[in-house]
Tab-separated table of C-alpha atoms and ligand atoms in Angstrom:
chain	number	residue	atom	x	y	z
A	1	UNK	CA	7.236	-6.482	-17.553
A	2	UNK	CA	6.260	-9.034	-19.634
A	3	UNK	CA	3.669	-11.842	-18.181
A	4	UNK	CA	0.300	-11.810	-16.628
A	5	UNK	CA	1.091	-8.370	-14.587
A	6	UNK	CA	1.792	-6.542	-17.959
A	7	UNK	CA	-2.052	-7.299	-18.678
A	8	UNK	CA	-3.400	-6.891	-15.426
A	9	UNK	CA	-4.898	-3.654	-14.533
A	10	UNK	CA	-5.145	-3.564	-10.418
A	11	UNK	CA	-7.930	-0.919	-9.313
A	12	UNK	CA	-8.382	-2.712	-5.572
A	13	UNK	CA	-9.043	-0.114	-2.712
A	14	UNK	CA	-6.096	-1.280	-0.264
A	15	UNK	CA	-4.016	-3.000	-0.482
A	16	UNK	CA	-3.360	-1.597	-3.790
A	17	UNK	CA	-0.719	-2.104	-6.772
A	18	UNK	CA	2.513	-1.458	-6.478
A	19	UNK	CA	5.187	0.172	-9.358
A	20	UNK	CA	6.492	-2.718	-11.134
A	21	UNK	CA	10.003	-1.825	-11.282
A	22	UNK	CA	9.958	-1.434	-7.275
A	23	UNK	CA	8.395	-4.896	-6.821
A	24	UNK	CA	11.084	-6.219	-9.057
A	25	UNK	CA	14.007	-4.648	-6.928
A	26	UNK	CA	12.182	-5.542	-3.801
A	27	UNK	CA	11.594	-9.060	-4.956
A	28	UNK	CA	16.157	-9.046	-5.277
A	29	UNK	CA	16.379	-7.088	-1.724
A	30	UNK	CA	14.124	-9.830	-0.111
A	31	UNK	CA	16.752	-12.651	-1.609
A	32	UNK	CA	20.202	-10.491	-1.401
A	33	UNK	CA	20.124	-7.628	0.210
A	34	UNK	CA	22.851	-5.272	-0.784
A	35	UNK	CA	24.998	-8.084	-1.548
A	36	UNK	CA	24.922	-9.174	1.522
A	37	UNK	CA	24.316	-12.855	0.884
A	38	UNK	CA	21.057	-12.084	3.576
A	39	UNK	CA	17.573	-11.063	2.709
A	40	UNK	CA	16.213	-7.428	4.082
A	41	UNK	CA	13.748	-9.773	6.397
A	42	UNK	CA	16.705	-11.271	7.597
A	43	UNK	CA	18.591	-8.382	8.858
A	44	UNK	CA	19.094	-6.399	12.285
A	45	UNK	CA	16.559	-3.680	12.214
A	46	UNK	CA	19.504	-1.942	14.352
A	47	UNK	CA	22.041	-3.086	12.124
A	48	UNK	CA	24.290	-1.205	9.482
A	49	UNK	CA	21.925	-1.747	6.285
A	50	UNK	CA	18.305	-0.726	7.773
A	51	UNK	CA	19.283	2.393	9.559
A	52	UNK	CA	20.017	3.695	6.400
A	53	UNK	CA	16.859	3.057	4.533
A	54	UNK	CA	14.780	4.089	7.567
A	55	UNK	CA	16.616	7.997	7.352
A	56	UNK	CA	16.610	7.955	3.561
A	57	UNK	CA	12.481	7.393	3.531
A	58	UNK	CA	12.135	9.950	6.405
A	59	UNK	CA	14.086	12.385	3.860
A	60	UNK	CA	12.636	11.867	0.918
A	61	UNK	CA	9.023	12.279	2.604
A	62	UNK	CA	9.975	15.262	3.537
A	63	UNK	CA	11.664	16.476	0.835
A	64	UNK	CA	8.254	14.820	-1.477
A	65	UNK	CA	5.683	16.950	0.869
A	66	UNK	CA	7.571	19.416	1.962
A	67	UNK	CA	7.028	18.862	5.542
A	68	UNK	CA	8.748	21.521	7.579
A	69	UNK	CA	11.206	21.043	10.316
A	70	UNK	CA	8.420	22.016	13.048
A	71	UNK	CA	7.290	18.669	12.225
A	72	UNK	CA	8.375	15.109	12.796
A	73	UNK	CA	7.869	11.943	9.861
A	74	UNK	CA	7.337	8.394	12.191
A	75	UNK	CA	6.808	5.481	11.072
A	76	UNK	CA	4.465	2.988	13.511
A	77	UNK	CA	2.384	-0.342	13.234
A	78	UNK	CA	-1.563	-0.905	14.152
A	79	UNK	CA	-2.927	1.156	10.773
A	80	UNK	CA	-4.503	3.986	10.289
A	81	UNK	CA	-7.279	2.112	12.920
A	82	UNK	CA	-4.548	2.140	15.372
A	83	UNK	CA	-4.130	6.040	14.855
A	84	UNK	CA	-8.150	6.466	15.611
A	85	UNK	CA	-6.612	5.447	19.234
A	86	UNK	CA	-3.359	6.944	19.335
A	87	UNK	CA	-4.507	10.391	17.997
A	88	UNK	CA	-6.950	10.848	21.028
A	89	UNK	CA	-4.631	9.520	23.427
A	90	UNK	CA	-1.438	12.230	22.590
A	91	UNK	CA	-3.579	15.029	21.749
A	92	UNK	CA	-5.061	14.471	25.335
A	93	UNK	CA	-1.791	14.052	26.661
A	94	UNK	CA	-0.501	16.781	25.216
A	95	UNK	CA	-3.383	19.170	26.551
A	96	UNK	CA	-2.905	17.638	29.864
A	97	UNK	CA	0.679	18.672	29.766
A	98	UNK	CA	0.154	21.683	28.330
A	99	UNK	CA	-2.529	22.786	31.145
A	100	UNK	CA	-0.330	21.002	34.166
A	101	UNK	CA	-0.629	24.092	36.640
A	102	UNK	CA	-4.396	23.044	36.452
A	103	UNK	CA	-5.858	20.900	39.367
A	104	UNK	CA	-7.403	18.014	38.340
A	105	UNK	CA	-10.489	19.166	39.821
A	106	UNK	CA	-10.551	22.149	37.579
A	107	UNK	CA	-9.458	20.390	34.849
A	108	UNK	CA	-12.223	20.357	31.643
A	109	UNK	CA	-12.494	17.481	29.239
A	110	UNK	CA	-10.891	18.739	26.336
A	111	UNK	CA	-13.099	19.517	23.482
A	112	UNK	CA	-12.520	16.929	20.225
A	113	UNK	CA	-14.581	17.956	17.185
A	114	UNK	CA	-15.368	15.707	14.659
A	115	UNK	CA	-15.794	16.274	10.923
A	116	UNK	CA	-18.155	12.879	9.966
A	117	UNK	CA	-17.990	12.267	6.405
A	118	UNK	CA	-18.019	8.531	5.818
A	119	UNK	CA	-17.198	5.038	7.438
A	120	UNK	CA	-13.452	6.280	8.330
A	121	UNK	CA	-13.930	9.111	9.861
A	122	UNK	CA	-17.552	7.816	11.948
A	123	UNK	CA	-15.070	5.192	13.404
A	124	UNK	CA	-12.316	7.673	14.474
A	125	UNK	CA	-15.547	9.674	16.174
A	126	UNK	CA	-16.707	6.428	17.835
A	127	UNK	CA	-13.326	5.724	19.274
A	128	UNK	CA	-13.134	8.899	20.506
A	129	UNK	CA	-16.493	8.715	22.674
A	130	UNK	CA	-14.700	5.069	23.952
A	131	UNK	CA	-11.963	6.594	25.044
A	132	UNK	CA	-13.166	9.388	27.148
A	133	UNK	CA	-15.327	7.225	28.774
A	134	UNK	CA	-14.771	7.931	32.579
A	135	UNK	CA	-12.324	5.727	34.740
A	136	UNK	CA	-15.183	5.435	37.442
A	137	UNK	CA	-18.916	5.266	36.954
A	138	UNK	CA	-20.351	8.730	37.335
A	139	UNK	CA	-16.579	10.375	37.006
A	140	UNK	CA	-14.923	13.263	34.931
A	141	UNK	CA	-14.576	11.700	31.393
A	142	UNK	CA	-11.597	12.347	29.612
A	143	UNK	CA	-12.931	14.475	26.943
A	144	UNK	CA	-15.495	15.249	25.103
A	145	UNK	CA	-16.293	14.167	21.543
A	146	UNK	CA	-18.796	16.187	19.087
A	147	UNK	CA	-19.717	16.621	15.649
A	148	UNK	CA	-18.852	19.295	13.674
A	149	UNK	CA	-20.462	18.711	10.235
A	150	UNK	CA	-21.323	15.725	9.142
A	151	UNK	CA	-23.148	14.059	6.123
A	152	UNK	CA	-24.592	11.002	7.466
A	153	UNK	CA	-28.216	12.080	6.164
A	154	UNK	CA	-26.906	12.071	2.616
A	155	UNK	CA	-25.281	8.786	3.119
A	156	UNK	CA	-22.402	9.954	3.135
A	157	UNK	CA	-22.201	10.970	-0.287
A	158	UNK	CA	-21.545	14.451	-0.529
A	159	UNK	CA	-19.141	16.502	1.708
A	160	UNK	CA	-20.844	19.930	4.147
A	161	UNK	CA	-20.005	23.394	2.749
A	162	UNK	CA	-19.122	25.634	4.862
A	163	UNK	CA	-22.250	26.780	6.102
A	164	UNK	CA	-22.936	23.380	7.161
A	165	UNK	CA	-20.149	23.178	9.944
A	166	UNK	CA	-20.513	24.107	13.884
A	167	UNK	CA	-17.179	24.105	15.257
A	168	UNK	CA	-16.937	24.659	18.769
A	169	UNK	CA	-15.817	28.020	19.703
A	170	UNK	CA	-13.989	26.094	22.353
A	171	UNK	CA	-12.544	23.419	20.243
A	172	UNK	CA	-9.619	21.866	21.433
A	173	UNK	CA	-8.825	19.628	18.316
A	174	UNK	CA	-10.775	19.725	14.873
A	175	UNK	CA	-10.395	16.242	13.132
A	176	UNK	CA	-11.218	15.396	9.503
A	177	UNK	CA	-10.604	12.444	6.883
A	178	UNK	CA	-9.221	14.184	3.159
A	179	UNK	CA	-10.759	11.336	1.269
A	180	UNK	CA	-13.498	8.885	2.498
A	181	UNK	CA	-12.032	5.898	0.555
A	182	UNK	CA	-15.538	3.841	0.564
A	183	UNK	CA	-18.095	6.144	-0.605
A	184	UNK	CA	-15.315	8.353	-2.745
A	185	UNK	CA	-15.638	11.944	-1.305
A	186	UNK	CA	-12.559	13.981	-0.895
A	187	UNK	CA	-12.243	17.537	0.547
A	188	UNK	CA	-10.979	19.245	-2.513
A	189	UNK	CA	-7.751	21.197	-3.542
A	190	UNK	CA	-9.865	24.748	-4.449
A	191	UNK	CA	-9.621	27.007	-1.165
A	192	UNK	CA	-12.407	28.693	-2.490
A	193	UNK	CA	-14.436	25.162	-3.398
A	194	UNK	CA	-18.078	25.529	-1.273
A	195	UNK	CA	-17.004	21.980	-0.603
A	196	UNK	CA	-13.516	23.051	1.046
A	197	UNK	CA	-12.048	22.016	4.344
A	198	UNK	CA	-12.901	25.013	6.208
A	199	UNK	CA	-9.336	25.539	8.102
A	200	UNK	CA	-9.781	29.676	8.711
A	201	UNK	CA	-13.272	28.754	10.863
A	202	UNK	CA	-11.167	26.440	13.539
A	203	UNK	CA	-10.270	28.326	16.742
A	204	UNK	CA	-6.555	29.626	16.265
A	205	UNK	CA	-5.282	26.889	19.153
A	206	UNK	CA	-7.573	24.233	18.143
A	207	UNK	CA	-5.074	20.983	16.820
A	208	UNK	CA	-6.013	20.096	13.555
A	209	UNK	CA	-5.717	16.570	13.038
A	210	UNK	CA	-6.664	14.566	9.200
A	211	UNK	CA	-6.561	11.175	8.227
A	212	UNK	CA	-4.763	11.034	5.026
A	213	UNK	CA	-4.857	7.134	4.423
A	214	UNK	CA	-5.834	6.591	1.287
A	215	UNK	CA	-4.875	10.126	-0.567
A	216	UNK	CA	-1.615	10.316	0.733
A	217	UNK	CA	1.374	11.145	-1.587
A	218	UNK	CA	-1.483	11.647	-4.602
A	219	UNK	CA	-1.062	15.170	-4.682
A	220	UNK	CA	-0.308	18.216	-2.236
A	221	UNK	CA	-1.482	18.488	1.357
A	222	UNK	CA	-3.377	21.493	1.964
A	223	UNK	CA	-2.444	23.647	4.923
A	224	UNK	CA	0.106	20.550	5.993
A	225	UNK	CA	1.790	23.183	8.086
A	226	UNK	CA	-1.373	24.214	10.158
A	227	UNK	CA	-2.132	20.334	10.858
A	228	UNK	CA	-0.949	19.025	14.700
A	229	UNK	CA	-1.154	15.354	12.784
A	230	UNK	CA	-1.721	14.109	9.526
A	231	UNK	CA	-1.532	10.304	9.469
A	232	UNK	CA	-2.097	7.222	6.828
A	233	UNK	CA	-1.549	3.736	6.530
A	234	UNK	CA	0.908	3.081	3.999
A	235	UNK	CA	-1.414	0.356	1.670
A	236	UNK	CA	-3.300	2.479	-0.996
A	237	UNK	CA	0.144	4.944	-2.409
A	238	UNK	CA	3.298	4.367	-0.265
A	239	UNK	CA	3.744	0.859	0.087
A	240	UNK	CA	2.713	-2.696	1.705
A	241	UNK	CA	0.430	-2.527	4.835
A	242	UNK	CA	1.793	-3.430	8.285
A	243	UNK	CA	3.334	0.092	8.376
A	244	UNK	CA	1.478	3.848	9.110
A	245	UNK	CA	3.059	7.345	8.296
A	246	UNK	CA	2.943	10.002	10.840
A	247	UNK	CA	3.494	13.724	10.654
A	248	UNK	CA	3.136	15.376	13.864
A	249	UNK	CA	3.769	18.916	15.292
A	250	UNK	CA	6.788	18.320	17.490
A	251	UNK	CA	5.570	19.952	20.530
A	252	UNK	CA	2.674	17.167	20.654
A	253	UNK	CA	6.020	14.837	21.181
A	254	UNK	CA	5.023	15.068	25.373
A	255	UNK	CA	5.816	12.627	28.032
A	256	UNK	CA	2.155	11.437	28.107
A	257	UNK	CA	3.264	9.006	31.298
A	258	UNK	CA	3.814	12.418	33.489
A	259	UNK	CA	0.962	13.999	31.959
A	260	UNK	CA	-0.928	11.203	33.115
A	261	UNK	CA	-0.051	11.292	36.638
A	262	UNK	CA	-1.469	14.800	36.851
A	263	UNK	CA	-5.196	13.000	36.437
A	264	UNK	CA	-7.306	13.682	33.567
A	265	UNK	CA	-6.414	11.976	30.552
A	266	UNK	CA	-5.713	8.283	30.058
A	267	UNK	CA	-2.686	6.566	30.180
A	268	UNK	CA	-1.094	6.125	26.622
A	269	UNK	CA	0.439	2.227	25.911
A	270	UNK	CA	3.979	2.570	25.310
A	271	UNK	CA	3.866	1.931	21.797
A	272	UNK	CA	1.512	4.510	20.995
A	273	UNK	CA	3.055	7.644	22.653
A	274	UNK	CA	4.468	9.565	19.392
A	275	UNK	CA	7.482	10.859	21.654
A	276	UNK	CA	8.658	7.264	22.112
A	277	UNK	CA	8.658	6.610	18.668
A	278	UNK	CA	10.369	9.744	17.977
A	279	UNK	CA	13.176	9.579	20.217
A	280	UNK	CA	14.106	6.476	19.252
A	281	UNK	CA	13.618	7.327	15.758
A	282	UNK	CA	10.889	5.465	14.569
A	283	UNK	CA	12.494	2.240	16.077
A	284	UNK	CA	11.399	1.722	19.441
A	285	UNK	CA	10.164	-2.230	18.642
A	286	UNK	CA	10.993	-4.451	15.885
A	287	UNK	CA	9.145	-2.175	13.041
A	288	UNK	CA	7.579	-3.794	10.074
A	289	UNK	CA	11.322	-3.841	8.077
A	290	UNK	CA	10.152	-5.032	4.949
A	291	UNK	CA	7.057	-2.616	4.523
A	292	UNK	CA	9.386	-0.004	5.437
A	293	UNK	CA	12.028	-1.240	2.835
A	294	UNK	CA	9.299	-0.896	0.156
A	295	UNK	CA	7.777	2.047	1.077
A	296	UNK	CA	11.911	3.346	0.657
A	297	UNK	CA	11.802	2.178	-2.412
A	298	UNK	CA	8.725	3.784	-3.735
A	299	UNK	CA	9.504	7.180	-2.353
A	300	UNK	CA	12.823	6.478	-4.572
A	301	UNK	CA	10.371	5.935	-7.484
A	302	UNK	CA	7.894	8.571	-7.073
A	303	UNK	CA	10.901	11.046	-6.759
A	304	UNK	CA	13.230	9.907	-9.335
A	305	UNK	CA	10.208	8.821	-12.058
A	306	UNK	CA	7.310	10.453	-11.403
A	307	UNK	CA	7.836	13.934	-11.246
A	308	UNK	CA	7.579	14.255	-7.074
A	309	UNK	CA	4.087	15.692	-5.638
A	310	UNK	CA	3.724	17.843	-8.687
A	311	UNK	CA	3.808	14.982	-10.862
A	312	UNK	CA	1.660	12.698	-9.268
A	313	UNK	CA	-1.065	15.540	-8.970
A	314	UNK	CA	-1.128	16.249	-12.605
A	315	UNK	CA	-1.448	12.490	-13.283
A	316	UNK	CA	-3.840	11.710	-10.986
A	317	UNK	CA	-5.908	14.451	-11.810
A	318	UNK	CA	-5.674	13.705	-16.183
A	319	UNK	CA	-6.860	9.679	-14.718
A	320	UNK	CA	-9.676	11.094	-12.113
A	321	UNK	CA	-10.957	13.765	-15.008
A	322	UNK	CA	-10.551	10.963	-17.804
A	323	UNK	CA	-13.094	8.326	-15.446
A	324	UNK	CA	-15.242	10.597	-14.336
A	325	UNK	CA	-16.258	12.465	-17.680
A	326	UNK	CA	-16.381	8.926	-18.909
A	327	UNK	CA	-19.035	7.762	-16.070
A	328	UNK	CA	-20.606	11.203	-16.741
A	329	UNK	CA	-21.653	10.428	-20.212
A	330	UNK	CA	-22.759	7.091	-19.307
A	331	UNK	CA	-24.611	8.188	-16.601
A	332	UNK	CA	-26.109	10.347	-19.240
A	333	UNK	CA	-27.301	7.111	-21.096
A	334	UNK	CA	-28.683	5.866	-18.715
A	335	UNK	CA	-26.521	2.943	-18.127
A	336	UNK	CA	-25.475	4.037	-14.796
A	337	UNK	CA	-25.537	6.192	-11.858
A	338	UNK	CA	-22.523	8.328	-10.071
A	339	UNK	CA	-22.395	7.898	-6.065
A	340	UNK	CA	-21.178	11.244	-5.597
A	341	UNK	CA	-22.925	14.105	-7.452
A	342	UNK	CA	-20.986	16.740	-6.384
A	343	UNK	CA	-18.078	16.987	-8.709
A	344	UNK	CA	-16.201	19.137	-6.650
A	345	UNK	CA	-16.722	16.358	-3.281
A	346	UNK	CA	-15.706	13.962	-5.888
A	347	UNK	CA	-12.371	11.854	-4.653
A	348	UNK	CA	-9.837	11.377	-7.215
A	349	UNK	CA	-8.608	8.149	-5.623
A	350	UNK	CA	-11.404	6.217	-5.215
A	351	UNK	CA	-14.586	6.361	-7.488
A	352	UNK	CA	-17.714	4.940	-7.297
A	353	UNK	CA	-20.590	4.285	-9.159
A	354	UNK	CA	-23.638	2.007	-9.602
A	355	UNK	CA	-24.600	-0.215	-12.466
A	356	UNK	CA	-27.964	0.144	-13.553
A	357	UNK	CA	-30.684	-2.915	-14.149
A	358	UNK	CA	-30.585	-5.886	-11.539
A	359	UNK	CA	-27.928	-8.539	-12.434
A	360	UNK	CA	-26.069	-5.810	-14.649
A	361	UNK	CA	-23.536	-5.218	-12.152
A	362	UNK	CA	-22.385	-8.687	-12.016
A	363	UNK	CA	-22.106	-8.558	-15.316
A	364	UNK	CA	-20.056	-5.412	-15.580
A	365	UNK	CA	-17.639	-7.066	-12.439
A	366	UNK	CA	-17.444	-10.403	-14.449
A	367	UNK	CA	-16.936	-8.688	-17.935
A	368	UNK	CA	-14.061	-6.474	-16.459
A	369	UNK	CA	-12.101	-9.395	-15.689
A	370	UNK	CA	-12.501	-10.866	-18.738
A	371	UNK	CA	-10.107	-7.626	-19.727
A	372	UNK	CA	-8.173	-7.697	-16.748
A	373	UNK	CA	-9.613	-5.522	-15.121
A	374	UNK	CA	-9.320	-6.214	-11.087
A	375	UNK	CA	-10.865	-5.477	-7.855
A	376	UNK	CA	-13.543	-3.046	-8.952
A	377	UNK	CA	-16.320	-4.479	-6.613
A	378	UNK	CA	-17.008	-1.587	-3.870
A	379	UNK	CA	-16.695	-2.031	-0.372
A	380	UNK	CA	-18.946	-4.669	1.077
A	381	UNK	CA	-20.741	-2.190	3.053
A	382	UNK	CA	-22.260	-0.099	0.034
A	383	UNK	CA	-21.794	-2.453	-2.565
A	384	UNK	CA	-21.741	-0.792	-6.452
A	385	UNK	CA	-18.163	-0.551	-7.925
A	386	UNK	CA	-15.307	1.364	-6.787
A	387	UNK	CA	-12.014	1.797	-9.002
A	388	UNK	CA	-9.355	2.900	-6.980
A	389	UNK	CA	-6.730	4.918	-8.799
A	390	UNK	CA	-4.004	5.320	-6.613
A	391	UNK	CA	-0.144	6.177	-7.909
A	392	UNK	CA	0.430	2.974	-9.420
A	393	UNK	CA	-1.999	3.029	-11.611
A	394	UNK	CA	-0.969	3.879	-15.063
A	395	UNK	CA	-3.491	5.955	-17.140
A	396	UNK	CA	-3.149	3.553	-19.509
A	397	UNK	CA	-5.200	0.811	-17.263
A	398	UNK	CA	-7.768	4.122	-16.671
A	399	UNK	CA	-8.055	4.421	-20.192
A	400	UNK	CA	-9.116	0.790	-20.922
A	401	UNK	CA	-11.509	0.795	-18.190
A	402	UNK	CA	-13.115	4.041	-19.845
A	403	UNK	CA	-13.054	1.788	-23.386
A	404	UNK	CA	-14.409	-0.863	-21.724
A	405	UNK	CA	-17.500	1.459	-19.774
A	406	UNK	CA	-18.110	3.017	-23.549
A	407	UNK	CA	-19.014	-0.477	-24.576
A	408	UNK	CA	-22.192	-0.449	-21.938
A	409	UNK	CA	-24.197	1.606	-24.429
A	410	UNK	CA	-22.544	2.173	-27.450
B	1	PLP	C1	-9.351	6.695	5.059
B	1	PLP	C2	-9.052	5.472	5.856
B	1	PLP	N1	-8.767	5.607	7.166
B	1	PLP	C3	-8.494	4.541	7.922
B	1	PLP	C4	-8.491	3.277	7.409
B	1	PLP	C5	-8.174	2.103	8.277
B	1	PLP	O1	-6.921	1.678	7.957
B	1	PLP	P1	-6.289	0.305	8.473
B	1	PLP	O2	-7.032	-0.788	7.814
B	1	PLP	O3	-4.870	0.439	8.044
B	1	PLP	O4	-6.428	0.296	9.951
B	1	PLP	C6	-8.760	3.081	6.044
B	1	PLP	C7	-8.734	1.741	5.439
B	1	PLP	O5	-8.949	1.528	4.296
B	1	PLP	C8	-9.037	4.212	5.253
B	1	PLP	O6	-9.306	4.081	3.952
């Protein structure tokens, strides 16, 4: 595409670029739909055209990540924040359910374990402890939230190994986030990586749960079969925010209103409980149709032009590999530092680093755009710069920034 896109290299954390060619047939869809003389924000979500593109995403998720039929694909609102909420509240369910010929009296708070590794995954924890606080002062709370492993004293810059974890023997969910999207650490691929999400230490029962947000559709999930839940807000690979991507085990698809009334575990708001949204398919409000018409679109793309799962890992890997032995010889010159030292905790969406000498990083930010370089100023909360290099992302815009970090001490 010719124009000030064509020149613009997009590394922002979320929301993040989109493919070109699906913006352009979006940008048609949102004026004439199919012909139809009506835009896709201007049709039924029930109607003839939107069923359609609702089934064919569902499909081609599956058929991009392989997701087996034990498992549903939904598609809900509120974020992967909302999920930090709607996790807690159907796993409970669903262990209320499953333990219903258990009197509330003898009924234990369900062990939730928590695998802290950054911001993301210290706010799931957090809303975890909120929700099991007890419906009367001095009463049962719903459940009980620990921590696993967690890397808080390293500032989150590093992920445990697998020494490092305590997971309750008693365990009733294990939760983790794949990659910490602020600080840059992602569990890696390597089973036998020291740095490795530990899945053959959780308790055979124990519902494993992961936040996927911002690595989602970059490159295989690990174990997705073993996982109750994987979740992710669709802004960083799949498509516009406004809509999140759920895969859940369908035996967690419970009626969490009778599980409820057997005492024990809150009550789940309507729009939250995953059965609702999977009985009526992913359309039990008016969903987010033009997200979801984009994120269609992309899974198109990634399928048709970029080689499926296989093709995005071996991309994304050749642009993560390309930055970081860049930032690895600089860092070597002194000109600045890596956040994560650990090459193997090392993300491959999101990578951070730190600009030596005071003022130098405002220079870096400000001579970046001068380039076209975009949104490579890290997240408010740790400052340094961050270059996000999710799917849309061509290695050619990787490969300029790499020119352009060369020029720091050459
Ligand atoms: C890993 C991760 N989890 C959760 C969230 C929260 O997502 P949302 O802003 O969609 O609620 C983010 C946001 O960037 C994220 O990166």
């Amino acid at each position: 595409m010719a124009g000030a896109r064509a020149k613009t290299h997009n590394f922002a954390a979320g929301p993040s670029p989109l493919p070109t060619p699906v913006l352009e047939e979006a940008a048609k869809g949102l004026l004439n739909y199919g012909n139809t003389g009506m835009g896709i924000c201007e049709l039924s979500h029930r109607g003839k055209e939107f069923k359609p593109i609702v089934e064919g995403a569902e499909a081609n998720l599956r058929k991009l990540l392989n997701v087996p039929e034990s498992h549903a694909i939904l598609f809900t609102q509120a974020g992967g924040t909302g999920q930090f909420s709607g996790v807690v509240l159907n796993v409970l369910a669903y262990l209320r359910s499953k333990r219903a010929s258990t009197s509330y009296e003898e009924y234990r708070p369900p062990v939730l374990d928590y695998v802290v590794t950054g911001a993301w995954s210290s706010k799931a924890h957090a809303e975890a402890q909120r929700l099991s606080i007890p419906a009367v002062p001095g009463g049962k709370p719903f459940a009980e939230p620990r921590i696993a492993a967690t890397t808080k004293p390293s500032k989150y810059t590093t992920l445990p190994k697998k020494e490092d974890y305590d997971i309750s023997s008693d365990a009733d969910m294990v939760y983790y986030c794949e990659n910490e999207t602020i600080n840059g650490i992602e569990f890696p691929l390597d089973p036998n990586s020291p740095f490795a999400f530990p899945f053959d230490s959780v308790p055979k029962d124990a519902l494993i749960v992961a936040d996927h947000s911002s690595s989602f559709l970059s490159r295989p999930i690990v174990h997705l079969e073993r996982h109750a839940i994987i979740y992710a807000g669709a802004q960083k690979n799949l498509g516009p925010s406004g809509v999140t991507v759920l895969i859940v085990r369908k035996d967690l698809l419970v009626d969490t209103t009778e599980a409820c009334k057997l005492g024990g575990c809150p009550v789940v708001p309507i729009m939250m409980e995953y059965k609702v949204l999977a009985d009526n398919s992913s359309l039990y409000n008016t969903p987010p149709t033009f997200a979801i018409y984009v994120s269609a679109l992309v899974l198109t793309y990634l399928l048709k032009e970029k080689g499926g799962i296989e093709g995005l890992e071996k991309t994304n890997r050749e642009k993560a590999d390309m930055l970081y032995s860049t930032l690895d010889e600089a860092q070597s010159k002194g000109v600045l530092t890596c956040v994560v030292k650990d090459k193997q905790a090392r993300s491959w969406m999101n990578v951070t680093f730190e600009i030596v000498g005071q003022e130098k990083e405002k220079e870096f930010l400000a001579g970046a755009e001068k380039l076209g370089l975009y949104q490579l100023k890290g997240h408010r909360s740790v400052g340094g710069v961050r270059a996000s290099l999710y799917n849309a992302v061509e290695i050619d815009s990787v490969r300029i920034l790499c020119d352009y970090i060369r020029t720091l001490y050459q």
